[in-house]
Short mmCIF file of C-alpha atoms in Angstrom, two decimals:
data_model
loop_
_atom_site.label_atom_id
_atom_site.label_comp_id
_atom_site.label_asym_id
_atom_site.label_seq_id
_atom_site.Cartn_x
_atom_site.Cartn_y
_atom_site.Cartn_z
CA UNK A 1 0.00 0.00 0.00
CA UNK A 2 1.65 3.21 -1.20
CA UNK A 3 0.69 5.76 1.45
CA UNK A 4 2.83 8.43 -0.21
CA UNK A 5 0.80 8.04 -3.40
CA UNK A 6 -2.44 8.48 -1.48
CA UNK A 7 -1.14 11.62 0.22
CA UNK A 8 -0.02 13.04 -3.10
CA UNK A 9 -3.32 12.35 -4.78
CA UNK A 10 -5.53 13.70 -1.99
CA UNK A 11 -5.26 17.45 -2.91
CA UNK A 12 -5.99 16.86 -6.58
CA UNK A 13 -8.99 14.60 -5.83
CA UNK A 14 -10.32 17.19 -3.38
CA UNK A 15 -9.95 19.89 -6.05
CA UNK A 16 -11.96 17.84 -8.54
CA UNK A 17 -14.87 17.48 -6.10
CA UNK A 18 -14.87 21.18 -5.25
CA UNK A 19 -14.77 22.07 -8.93
CA UNK A 20 -17.81 19.81 -9.47
CA UNK A 21 -19.76 21.86 -6.92
CA UNK A 22 -19.15 20.18 -3.58
CA UNK A 23 -18.50 22.49 -0.65
CA UNK A 24 -15.06 22.14 0.85
CA UNK A 25 -16.02 20.41 4.10
CA UNK A 26 -18.26 17.91 2.36
CA UNK A 27 -15.62 17.26 -0.30
CA UNK A 28 -12.98 16.68 2.30
CA UNK A 29 -15.17 14.21 4.18
CA UNK A 30 -15.89 12.37 0.95
CA UNK A 31 -12.21 12.17 0.06
CA UNK A 32 -11.37 10.83 3.51
CA UNK A 33 -14.04 8.17 3.10
CA UNK A 34 -12.57 7.28 -0.28
CA UNK A 35 -9.14 6.94 1.24
CA UNK A 36 -10.49 4.59 3.91
CA UNK A 37 -12.11 2.55 1.14
CA UNK A 38 -8.81 2.50 -0.76
CA UNK A 39 -6.96 1.14 2.25
CA UNK A 40 -9.59 -1.60 2.53
CA UNK A 41 -9.62 -2.80 -1.09
CA UNK A 42 -6.44 -1.76 -2.85
CA UNK A 43 -4.19 -4.41 -1.34
CA UNK A 44 -6.31 -7.15 -2.88
CA UNK A 45 -7.34 -5.30 -6.02
CA UNK A 46 -5.19 -2.26 -6.86
CA UNK A 47 -6.69 0.03 -9.52
CA UNK A 48 -4.94 0.82 -12.80
CA UNK A 49 -5.81 4.55 -12.43
CA UNK A 50 -5.47 5.44 -8.75
CA UNK A 51 -6.59 9.07 -9.13
CA UNK A 52 -9.58 8.15 -11.27
CA UNK A 53 -10.61 5.51 -8.76
CA UNK A 54 -10.37 7.97 -5.85
CA UNK A 55 -12.32 10.63 -7.72
CA UNK A 56 -15.08 8.16 -8.62
CA UNK A 57 -15.39 6.75 -5.11
CA UNK A 58 -15.12 10.16 -3.41
CA UNK A 59 -17.83 11.62 -5.67
CA UNK A 60 -20.11 8.66 -4.95
CA UNK A 61 -19.51 9.11 -1.22
CA UNK A 62 -20.32 12.81 -1.55
CA UNK A 63 -23.59 12.09 -3.38
CA UNK A 64 -24.58 9.47 -0.82
CA UNK A 65 -23.88 11.88 2.02
CA UNK A 66 -25.80 14.67 0.28
CA UNK A 67 -28.82 12.45 -0.24
CA UNK A 68 -28.64 11.30 3.34
CA UNK A 69 -28.40 14.88 4.60
CA UNK A 70 -31.31 15.98 2.43
CA UNK A 71 -33.42 13.13 3.73
CA UNK A 72 -32.43 13.97 7.29
CA UNK A 73 -33.41 17.59 6.84
CA UNK A 74 -36.74 16.55 5.37
CA UNK A 75 -37.35 14.30 8.35
CA UNK A 76 -36.41 17.08 10.74
CA UNK A 77 -38.64 19.48 8.86
CA UNK A 78 -41.56 17.10 9.18
CA UNK A 79 -40.87 16.70 12.88
CA UNK A 80 -40.74 20.47 13.35
CA UNK A 81 -44.04 20.81 11.52
CA UNK A 82 -45.73 18.23 13.72
CA UNK A 83 -48.11 19.76 16.28
CA UNK A 84 -47.35 19.54 19.95
CA UNK A 85 -48.70 16.52 21.81
CA UNK A 86 -52.36 16.83 22.71
CA UNK A 87 -55.58 17.60 20.86
CA UNK A 88 -55.03 18.77 17.31
CA UNK A 89 -57.45 20.57 14.98
CA UNK A 90 -59.03 18.31 12.42
CA UNK A 91 -58.14 18.93 8.80
CA UNK A 92 -61.30 19.12 6.70
CA UNK A 93 -60.81 18.96 2.96
CA UNK A 94 -64.37 17.89 2.16
CA UNK A 95 -65.22 21.23 0.64
CA UNK A 96 -62.16 21.00 -1.60
CA UNK A 97 -63.41 17.61 -2.78
CA UNK A 98 -66.69 19.22 -3.81
CA UNK A 99 -64.76 21.75 -5.88
CA UNK A 100 -62.58 19.11 -7.46
CA UNK A 101 -65.53 16.97 -8.47
CA UNK A 102 -67.10 20.01 -10.14
CA UNK A 103 -64.51 19.52 -12.88
CA UNK A 104 -64.57 21.82 -15.93
CA UNK A 105 -64.61 18.81 -18.24
CA UNK A 106 -68.12 17.96 -16.95
CA UNK A 107 -71.40 19.71 -17.60
CA UNK A 108 -72.89 21.26 -14.44
CA UNK A 109 -75.60 18.60 -14.23
CA UNK A 110 -73.08 15.76 -14.57
CA UNK A 111 -70.75 17.36 -12.04
CA UNK A 112 -73.59 17.63 -9.53
CA UNK A 113 -74.63 14.02 -10.08
CA UNK A 114 -71.08 12.70 -9.82
CA UNK A 115 -70.35 14.72 -6.69
CA UNK A 116 -73.52 13.60 -4.96
CA UNK A 117 -72.69 10.02 -5.82
CA UNK A 118 -68.95 10.04 -5.07
CA UNK A 119 -68.70 12.60 -2.27
CA UNK A 120 -72.21 12.92 -0.89
CA UNK A 121 -72.74 9.17 -0.80
CA UNK A 122 -76.29 9.37 -2.17
CA UNK A 123 -77.79 6.59 -4.23
CA UNK A 124 -78.62 6.99 -7.89
CA UNK A 125 -82.33 6.89 -7.01
CA UNK A 126 -81.99 9.70 -4.45
CA UNK A 127 -80.11 11.85 -6.94
CA UNK A 128 -82.73 11.16 -9.62
CA UNK A 129 -85.48 12.27 -7.24
CA UNK A 130 -83.60 15.45 -6.43
CA UNK A 131 -83.19 16.14 -10.15
CA UNK A 132 -86.77 15.15 -11.03
CA UNK A 133 -85.62 12.64 -13.68
CA UNK A 134 -86.07 8.85 -14.02
CA UNK A 135 -83.52 6.71 -12.18
CA UNK A 136 -82.32 5.13 -15.45
CA UNK A 137 -81.62 8.57 -16.89
CA UNK A 138 -79.57 9.55 -13.85
CA UNK A 139 -77.66 6.26 -13.93
CA UNK A 140 -76.65 6.96 -17.53
CA UNK A 141 -75.64 10.51 -16.64
CA UNK A 142 -73.40 9.31 -13.82
CA UNK A 143 -71.84 6.63 -16.02
CA UNK A 144 -71.05 9.21 -18.70
CA UNK A 145 -69.55 11.52 -16.10
CA UNK A 146 -67.29 8.75 -14.83
CA UNK A 147 -66.14 7.98 -18.37
CA UNK A 148 -65.49 11.66 -19.03
CA UNK A 149 -63.20 12.09 -16.04
CA UNK A 150 -61.51 8.71 -16.39
CA UNK A 151 -57.80 9.41 -16.31
CA UNK A 152 -58.32 13.14 -15.70
CA UNK A 153 -56.65 14.64 -12.65
CA UNK A 154 -58.96 16.70 -10.47
CA UNK A 155 -56.57 19.64 -10.34
CA UNK A 156 -58.91 22.37 -11.58
CA UNK A 157 -61.76 23.59 -9.37
CA UNK A 158 -65.22 23.89 -10.81
CA UNK A 159 -67.27 27.07 -10.70
CA UNK A 160 -69.10 28.30 -7.63
CA UNK A 161 -72.55 27.86 -9.20
CA UNK A 162 -72.00 24.12 -9.62
CA UNK A 163 -70.72 23.71 -6.07
CA UNK A 164 -73.72 25.65 -4.75
CA UNK A 165 -76.07 23.36 -6.67
CA UNK A 166 -74.36 20.35 -5.11
CA UNK A 167 -74.66 21.75 -1.60
CA UNK A 168 -78.29 22.73 -2.21
CA UNK A 169 -79.26 19.25 -3.34
CA UNK A 170 -77.34 17.63 -0.49
CA UNK A 171 -79.17 19.88 1.98
CA UNK A 172 -82.54 19.05 0.46
CA UNK A 173 -81.82 15.34 0.64
CA UNK A 174 -80.77 15.65 4.25
CA UNK A 175 -83.72 17.86 5.13
CA UNK A 176 -86.13 15.27 3.76
CA UNK A 177 -84.99 12.96 6.54
CA UNK A 178 -83.99 10.14 4.20
CA UNK A 179 -80.31 10.98 4.54
CA UNK A 180 -79.30 13.35 7.33
CA UNK A 181 -76.92 15.61 5.44
CA UNK A 182 -78.51 18.98 6.19
CA UNK A 183 -76.14 19.95 9.00
CA UNK A 184 -73.14 18.90 6.91
CA UNK A 185 -74.36 20.99 3.98
CA UNK A 186 -74.74 24.02 6.26
CA UNK A 187 -71.23 23.53 7.67
CA UNK A 188 -69.70 23.30 4.20
CA UNK A 189 -71.66 26.32 2.97
CA UNK A 190 -70.37 28.32 5.95
CA UNK A 191 -66.85 27.38 4.89
CA UNK A 192 -67.57 28.42 1.33
CA UNK A 193 -69.07 31.74 2.49
CA UNK A 194 -65.87 32.44 4.42
CA UNK A 195 -63.66 31.62 1.45
CA UNK A 196 -65.74 33.12 -1.38
CA UNK A 197 -67.23 36.62 -1.47
CA UNK A 198 -70.35 35.88 -3.50
CA UNK A 199 -73.95 37.00 -2.78
CA UNK A 200 -75.40 33.68 -3.94
CA UNK A 201 -73.21 31.79 -1.47
CA UNK A 202 -74.66 34.01 1.25
CA UNK A 203 -78.12 33.47 -0.21
CA UNK A 204 -77.77 29.71 -0.04
CA UNK A 205 -76.48 29.83 3.53
CA UNK A 206 -79.41 32.04 4.54
CA UNK A 207 -81.86 29.69 2.82
CA UNK A 208 -80.41 26.66 4.60
CA UNK A 209 -80.52 28.36 8.00
CA UNK A 210 -84.11 29.53 7.54
CA UNK A 211 -85.31 26.09 6.50
CA UNK A 212 -83.27 24.27 9.13
CA UNK A 213 -84.70 26.54 11.81
CA UNK A 214 -88.08 24.83 11.31
CA UNK A 215 -86.78 21.30 11.34
CA UNK A 216 -87.85 20.41 14.89
CA UNK A 217 -91.46 21.25 14.07
CA UNK A 218 -91.70 19.40 10.77
CA UNK A 219 -92.52 15.99 12.24
CA UNK A 220 -95.02 14.87 14.85
CA UNK A 221 -94.03 12.64 17.81
CA UNK A 222 -95.18 9.61 15.80
CA UNK A 223 -92.91 10.62 12.92
CA UNK A 224 -95.72 11.99 10.79
CA UNK A 225 -95.20 14.97 8.50
CA UNK A 226 -96.46 18.33 9.80
CA UNK A 227 -97.12 20.89 7.01
CA UNK A 228 -95.91 24.46 7.43
CA UNK A 229 -99.35 25.87 8.22
CA UNK A 230 -99.77 23.43 11.13
CA UNK A 231 -96.29 23.66 12.65
CA UNK A 232 -95.74 24.80 16.22
CA UNK A 233 -93.88 28.05 15.60
CA UNK A 234 -92.67 28.25 19.18
CA UNK A 235 -90.35 25.35 18.31
CA UNK A 236 -88.66 27.26 15.52
CA UNK A 237 -85.02 28.19 16.11
CA UNK A 238 -85.21 31.97 16.38
CA UNK A 239 -81.42 32.37 16.53
CA UNK A 240 -81.01 30.55 13.22
CA UNK A 241 -83.82 32.63 11.71
CA UNK A 242 -82.22 35.87 12.86
CA UNK A 243 -78.85 34.81 11.44
CA UNK A 244 -80.43 33.77 8.16
CA UNK A 245 -82.31 37.05 7.80
CA UNK A 246 -79.17 39.05 8.62
CA UNK A 247 -77.11 37.20 6.02
CA UNK A 248 -79.87 37.54 3.44
CA UNK A 249 -80.27 41.28 3.96
CA UNK A 250 -76.54 41.82 3.46
CA UNK A 251 -76.64 39.76 0.26
CA UNK A 252 -79.69 41.54 -1.17
CA UNK A 253 -78.09 44.91 -0.47
CA UNK A 254 -75.44 44.08 -3.08
CA UNK A 255 -78.15 44.17 -5.78
CA UNK A 256 -76.99 40.98 -7.52
CA UNK A 257 -80.11 38.88 -7.13
CA UNK A 258 -79.86 35.15 -7.71
CA UNK A 259 -82.17 32.20 -7.25
CA UNK A 260 -80.91 31.25 -3.80
CA UNK A 261 -81.41 34.79 -2.51
CA UNK A 262 -84.95 34.78 -3.91
CA UNK A 263 -85.71 31.43 -2.28
CA UNK A 264 -84.26 32.69 1.00
CA UNK A 265 -86.49 35.78 0.79
CA UNK A 266 -89.55 33.52 0.50
CA UNK A 267 -88.37 31.44 3.46
CA UNK A 268 -87.77 34.63 5.46
CA UNK A 269 -91.35 35.79 4.85
CA UNK A 270 -92.64 32.46 6.16
CA UNK A 271 -90.34 32.71 9.18
CA UNK A 272 -91.43 36.30 9.87
CA UNK A 273 -95.15 35.44 10.06
CA UNK A 274 -96.31 34.93 13.66
CA UNK A 275 -99.10 32.64 12.40
CA UNK A 276 -99.88 30.87 9.15
CA UNK A 277 -102.77 33.26 8.61
CA UNK A 278 -100.45 36.23 9.00
CA UNK A 279 -98.19 35.20 6.13
CA UNK A 280 -97.62 37.92 3.53
CA UNK A 281 -98.63 35.81 0.53
CA UNK A 282 -98.72 38.79 -1.84
CA UNK A 283 -95.01 39.40 -1.29
CA UNK A 284 -94.32 35.68 -1.58
CA UNK A 285 -96.02 35.60 -4.99
CA UNK A 286 -93.87 38.56 -6.05
CA UNK A 287 -90.71 36.72 -5.01
CA UNK A 288 -91.88 33.62 -6.88
CA UNK A 289 -92.27 35.82 -9.95
CA UNK A 290 -88.63 36.89 -9.54
CA UNK A 291 -87.58 33.29 -9.00
CA UNK A 292 -89.46 32.11 -12.08
CA UNK A 293 -87.74 34.82 -14.10
CA UNK A 294 -84.34 33.64 -12.86
CA UNK A 295 -84.86 29.90 -13.25
CA UNK A 296 -87.85 29.17 -15.53
CA UNK A 297 -88.35 26.09 -13.35
CA UNK A 298 -91.64 24.16 -13.43
CA UNK A 299 -91.22 23.44 -9.71
CA UNK A 300 -91.07 27.17 -9.02
CA UNK A 301 -94.22 27.70 -11.09
CA UNK A 302 -95.93 24.92 -9.15
CA UNK A 303 -95.07 26.52 -5.83
CA UNK A 304 -96.11 29.89 -7.20
CA UNK A 305 -99.54 28.49 -8.10
CA UNK A 306 -100.05 27.40 -4.49
CA UNK A 307 -98.95 30.84 -3.29
CA UNK A 308 -101.39 32.48 -5.73
CA UNK A 309 -104.10 30.27 -4.26
CA UNK A 310 -103.30 31.69 -0.82
CA UNK A 311 -103.00 35.30 -1.98
CA UNK A 312 -105.88 35.50 -4.48
CA UNK A 313 -108.04 32.50 -3.63
CA UNK A 314 -108.00 28.79 -4.52
CA UNK A 315 -109.69 29.27 -7.91
CA UNK A 316 -106.91 31.61 -8.99
CA UNK A 317 -104.41 29.04 -7.76
CA UNK A 318 -106.05 26.26 -9.76
CA UNK A 319 -106.02 28.49 -12.85
CA UNK A 320 -102.28 29.03 -12.41
CA UNK A 321 -101.80 25.31 -11.82
CA UNK A 322 -103.62 24.42 -15.05
CA UNK A 323 -100.73 25.76 -17.13
CA UNK A 324 -98.24 23.37 -15.49
CA UNK A 325 -97.60 19.83 -16.73
CA UNK A 326 -99.58 17.49 -14.46
CA UNK A 327 -96.83 14.85 -14.53
CA UNK A 328 -94.63 17.10 -12.37
CA UNK A 329 -93.97 15.60 -8.92
CA UNK A 330 -96.33 16.95 -6.26
CA UNK A 331 -98.61 18.50 -8.89
CA UNK A 332 -101.43 16.20 -7.79
CA UNK A 333 -100.87 17.07 -4.13
CA UNK A 334 -100.99 20.79 -4.94
CA UNK A 335 -104.21 20.32 -6.89
CA UNK A 336 -105.71 18.39 -3.99
CA UNK A 337 -104.87 21.18 -1.55
CA UNK A 338 -106.33 23.90 -3.75
CA UNK A 339 -109.52 21.89 -4.37
CA UNK A 340 -109.83 21.38 -0.61
CA UNK A 341 -109.45 25.14 -0.09
CA UNK A 342 -112.14 25.69 -2.72
CA UNK A 343 -114.54 23.37 -0.83
CA UNK A 344 -114.57 20.55 -3.40
CA UNK A 345 -113.88 17.82 -0.84
CA UNK A 346 -114.73 14.87 -3.09
CA UNK A 347 -112.25 15.87 -5.78
CA UNK A 348 -109.67 16.81 -3.15
CA UNK A 349 -109.94 13.43 -1.38
CA UNK A 350 -109.47 11.54 -4.65
CA UNK A 351 -106.47 13.66 -5.58
CA UNK A 352 -104.90 13.21 -2.14
CA UNK A 353 -105.23 9.44 -2.50
CA UNK A 354 -103.70 9.60 -5.97
CA UNK A 355 -100.86 11.80 -4.72
CA UNK A 356 -100.15 9.36 -1.91
CA UNK A 357 -99.35 6.65 -4.47
CA UNK A 358 -96.86 9.00 -6.14
CA UNK A 359 -95.23 10.23 -2.91
CA UNK A 360 -91.40 10.04 -2.91
CA UNK A 361 -91.12 8.98 0.73
CA UNK A 362 -93.09 7.17 3.41
CA UNK A 363 -93.75 10.23 5.59
CA UNK A 364 -95.29 12.16 2.71
CA UNK A 365 -97.34 9.16 1.60
CA UNK A 366 -98.75 8.67 5.09
CA UNK A 367 -99.63 12.36 5.40
CA UNK A 368 -101.46 12.42 2.06
CA UNK A 369 -103.29 9.18 2.88
CA UNK A 370 -104.48 10.59 6.21
CA UNK A 371 -105.53 13.78 4.47
CA UNK A 372 -107.68 11.84 2.02
CA UNK A 373 -109.21 9.78 4.82
CA UNK A 374 -110.01 12.93 6.83
CA UNK A 375 -111.85 14.52 3.90
CA UNK A 376 -113.80 11.35 3.19
CA UNK A 377 -114.86 11.25 6.84
CA UNK A 378 -116.01 14.89 6.66
CA UNK A 379 -118.04 14.14 3.52
CA UNK A 380 -119.83 11.22 5.18
CA UNK A 381 -121.04 13.27 8.13
#
């Protein structure tokens, strides 16, 4: 082992490493490691180019040490970022998932359906009912959406309108009692309202709060459905109503009316009435006119017809209802109510019974069945 050769080669090998970009201390350590390796192997297998061998081994040692140091720093960084022992705040990225599923490669309707299925956990049938389309149609829509996003990274958020539609439908499904997602929808909409300065986000949050405020009064002790006119208003959540009205007023003041603000205004008028008889139905009809202008929705026109029946009399309501396709869900129930208000109990009882067969859930079916039975009993007296 030629120690003099090693000593003579050390400076030149160190210079090569520094010239390649290694800092002096790291280069020196690497060269020392290479020398140790040379002492270990050269006696049995001396290299033909001693300097080249030392440079190669020293550079490899330097790279290994650099990688090791980088990994160590990453580990230390992760440790430093770890929270202190004890309770830690939960990380909630659910809202971000809603945005990601509202992918720009999807149509709004497909994005809503896919999000409700993948994130909301709703069944195809529940989504179809929310969308007022046959289950087979919704199944095809979801399948197409899955094919469209197959292999596409969800790295572009969708627009706010699509996310609002998702949250609105999730809330409605939860509010129906079939799937309890109403509170989750409110929580996510609060997050969205904090992150996005948009009057329709505020409108949706107000709408949810105003509807949710009445939730405790919507069902009887036996689980039966209690319609708005018969609800115990002392059980309404006045704090939620006040918050909803406050949020709505701030949104309306921005003069950028949207459908959720209009719906919230209708809900606020219901919440403001001390009794069912004290409801300002004239204003409600006016808000339904605004809502119909914004959406051109047959459901809105159906609800407007009922409101017209309250404001201008049941015959006016039935006239408004006549222009709406009778295959629309709850059309028969609306007709039954207006006929009952008009005093035509026989027609109303038959329509209630027919509506019960079409009811989307058990609670609504039971309510309509009892309503028909009650009218038949009154007729027999």
